[in-house]
Amino acid sequence: MTREIAGSTTAAGFSGPGRRSSENFVRARKVFPDGTSRLTIERNPTPLYIECGMGSYLFDADGRRFLDLNCNFTTLIHGHAFGPVVEALTHQIRRGSCFANPTESEIELAELLCGRIPQVDRVRFVNTGTEAVLFAIKAARAFTGRSKIAKLEGAYHGAYDWVEVSQAATPDNWGDAIEPKSTAFYRGMPASVLDEVVVLRFNDVEGVRRLISSNAHDLAAVILDPMPSRGGLVAPKPEFMAAVQESARKNGILVIADEVLNLRQSFEGASARYGLVPDLITMGKIIGGGLPIGAVGGREDVMKVFDASAGRPLLPQGGTFSANPLSMTAGLAAMRHLDQAAFAHLEILGDIVRDGIRRAISARGAPLCVTGAASLFRIHPRAEIPNDYREVYPTPAGATLMKELTRFFAENGIILPQAAASISTPMTQPAAEFIVDVFAGFIDSHHDMLDAIEVRK
């Protein structure tokens, strides 16, 4: 059964990228700074070049098949080459790819989001999750007249200076647990940016109350991902969500829920799942059906900062490809098929994988754990479930183990990212069980590496 699920062309004899991937990387190194076009490309030491995708599987340039748990960083919730999206795009591209004028498809996608996601009264479309976050923060500043923001340590919100603060904090620079330091993400980040960001720890109830209150007069918004991917896909404590919301409301600070990744956690998104009532929500990834997209949604009065009907708005926002008909059409097709039944299917498969991994860990006494919810999971090189980014941060032995885990999964025909692994609707129960089988095989064959993991409680 295992070999049948993995695909005989992949699992058998995989020893790293094949000939064509290696040749492609030689070419790429002549035109890209490090041979890749984005930092997040996995390479060990050569990237795996992909020829095509179908359903929940990828096929590399050398013809080998892999079960895809990356799904382009959780974007492809319906997997690859989803029929309704292919059909919708084929129809649209024959009618035109982009226009300066609006189209009906943007209204239809906006109607779907406003009708489905609580607290979304109005929507503005942009091109990426980064842009969605950027404009949400600007909207909060325009609405409140304040400039500072608060964010979670270690959380990823895209490539905007203010949300990059403390995104890559380390034990060497993250400072005291009671009041985390604002750390630079890149050399040359303006010191003024660091001064305008208050860093919070996830699930630190008292800390978030204290830090929001002490900076209240300057804070425009608190931005948080309800279950931060880079923070470990750790479940939020209800009292933490309540503390964020109550402290913000009390001080006239907006709450921005970044659901670019975690909108996939339920039919109504992650905030609804965890009891958060945000003023603004950023969306992306799954709402574009595999094409570039981002969106800002929220309360009507807050979203009015974009309103240009009476002249120059408080916050001007444009974008040549914002609401382009290809992204709108693909997103509409994908979201219409992402109904309650689809989410129930994803939840079942996610539970099979997470529960199976937990049983394998327990049966073997391995110093590992798994987090996540719905269609997402993440494996950690530690015995106890972490509470926040600092506890997620791996030891050197842990980091080495996780790289070996990714390599082992690839050897067995599965693409496993080291952060958020995601399940797609075309995946089957046998495929989910195969993931658990491969994980158990990893534990059984790596006792020495597991013994080197420090048990942290």
mmCIF file of N, CA and C in Angstrom, residues 83 92 230 238 292 361 388 409 418:
data_model
loop_
_atom_site.group_PDB
_atom_site.id
_atom_site.type_symbol
_atom_site.label_atom_id
_atom_site.label_comp_id
_atom_site.label_asym_id
_atom_site.label_seq_id
_atom_site.Cartn_x
_atom_site.Cartn_y
_atom_site.Cartn_z
ATOM 1 N N GLY A 83 -9.889 21.520 -11.586
ATOM 2 C CA GLY A 83 -10.703 21.617 -12.791
ATOM 3 C C GLY A 83 -11.522 22.886 -12.927
ATOM 4 N N GLN A 92 -11.729 33.039 -19.184
ATOM 5 C CA GLN A 92 -11.409 34.446 -18.977
ATOM 6 C C GLN A 92 -10.251 34.916 -19.845
ATOM 7 N N ARG A 230 4.947 30.764 11.583
ATOM 8 C CA ARG A 230 6.342 30.796 12.030
ATOM 9 C C ARG A 230 6.439 30.753 13.550
ATOM 10 N N PRO A 238 -7.810 30.985 24.795
ATOM 11 C CA PRO A 238 -8.983 31.878 24.749
ATOM 12 C C PRO A 238 -8.767 33.150 25.552
ATOM 13 N N PRO A 292 -1.961 35.249 -7.932
ATOM 14 C CA PRO A 292 -1.602 36.282 -6.949
ATOM 15 C C PRO A 292 -2.824 37.085 -6.524
ATOM 16 N N ILE A 361 4.452 9.027 18.073
ATOM 17 C CA ILE A 361 5.371 9.629 19.047
ATOM 18 C C ILE A 361 5.219 8.950 20.401
ATOM 19 N N ASP A 388 4.771 29.533 22.520
ATOM 20 C CA ASP A 388 5.025 30.704 21.686
ATOM 21 C C ASP A 388 6.324 30.512 20.908
ATOM 22 N N PHE A 409 11.321 12.511 4.239
ATOM 23 C CA PHE A 409 9.999 12.534 3.603
ATOM 24 C C PHE A 409 10.136 12.600 2.081
ATOM 25 N N GLN A 418 9.185 22.675 6.460
ATOM 26 C CA GLN A 418 9.563 22.674 7.868
ATOM 27 C C GLN A 418 8.644 23.545 8.714
#
